[in-house]
C-alpha positions as a printed Julia matrix, in Angstrom:
83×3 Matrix{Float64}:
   0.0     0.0     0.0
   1.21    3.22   -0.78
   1.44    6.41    1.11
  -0.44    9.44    0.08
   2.82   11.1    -0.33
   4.75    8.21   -2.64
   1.0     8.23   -4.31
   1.95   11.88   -5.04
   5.65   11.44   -6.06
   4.03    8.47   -8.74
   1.83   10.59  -10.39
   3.72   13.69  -10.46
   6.75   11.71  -12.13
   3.88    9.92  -14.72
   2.74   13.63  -15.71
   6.39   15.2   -16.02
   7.4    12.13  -18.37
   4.45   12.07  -20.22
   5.77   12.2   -24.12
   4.63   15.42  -25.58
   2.68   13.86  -29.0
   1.72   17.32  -31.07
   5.7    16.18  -31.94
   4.55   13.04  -33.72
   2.44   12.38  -36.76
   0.2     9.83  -36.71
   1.87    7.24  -38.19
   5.03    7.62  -35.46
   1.97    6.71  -32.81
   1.22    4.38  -34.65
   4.31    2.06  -35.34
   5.24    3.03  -31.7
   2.31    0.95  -30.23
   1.64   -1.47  -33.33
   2.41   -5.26  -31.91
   5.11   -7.05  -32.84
   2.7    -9.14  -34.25
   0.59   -7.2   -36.45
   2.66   -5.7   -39.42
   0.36   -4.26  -41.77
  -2.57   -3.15  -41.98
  -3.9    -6.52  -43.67
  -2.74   -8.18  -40.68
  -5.0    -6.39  -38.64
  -8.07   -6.76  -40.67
  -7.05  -10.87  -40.61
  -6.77  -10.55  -36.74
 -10.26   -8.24  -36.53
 -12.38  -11.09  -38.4
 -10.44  -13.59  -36.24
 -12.19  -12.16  -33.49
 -15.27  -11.92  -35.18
 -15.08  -15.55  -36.24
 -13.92  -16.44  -32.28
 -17.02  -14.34  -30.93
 -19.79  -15.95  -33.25
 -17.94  -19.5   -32.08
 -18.9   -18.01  -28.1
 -22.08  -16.83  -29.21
 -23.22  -20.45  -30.69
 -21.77  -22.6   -28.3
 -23.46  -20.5   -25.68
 -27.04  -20.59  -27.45
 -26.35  -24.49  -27.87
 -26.1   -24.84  -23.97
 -28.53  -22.86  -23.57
 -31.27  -25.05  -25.54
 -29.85  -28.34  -24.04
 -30.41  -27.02  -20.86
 -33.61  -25.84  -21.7
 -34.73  -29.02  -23.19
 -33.39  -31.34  -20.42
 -35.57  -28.41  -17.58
 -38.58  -29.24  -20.09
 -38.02  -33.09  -19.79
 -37.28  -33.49  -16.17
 -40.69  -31.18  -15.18
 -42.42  -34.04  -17.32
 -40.37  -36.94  -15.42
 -42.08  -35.57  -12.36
 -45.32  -35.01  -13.19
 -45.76  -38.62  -14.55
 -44.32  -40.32  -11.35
């Protein structure tokens, strides 16, 4: 835990060495937090539809479980009702 006054030092030392980006263009910023990974801008629209590909994956497997367990609460309220 920190004290107030280290709390103080820490941010004042965060604003003083904040970079001053009106320096930059846009495409400095950019290549300066671009991943490793990514090195076009093709790259990123194959890692964007990734995503979009993962997410509809979630979003079906959830909606799957979701009827199962649906069907198996419809099934066991008729188990009951017959015994």
């Amino acid at each position: 835990k920190l004290s107030a006054y280290s709390m103080d030092t820490l941010i004042s030392n965060l604003k003083r060495d904040v970079p001053n980006l009106n320096n930059y263009s846009d495409s400095d910023i950019l290549d300066s937090l671009k991943s490793r990974y990514i090195q076009s801008n093709c790259d990123i629209k194959d890692y964007e539809r990734y995503l979009h590909e993962r997410m509809d994956d979630l979003i079906s497997s959830i909606e799957r479980k979701r009827k199962v367990d649906e069907y198996v609460k419809q099934h066991s309220k008729k188990e009951d009702k017959e015994e």
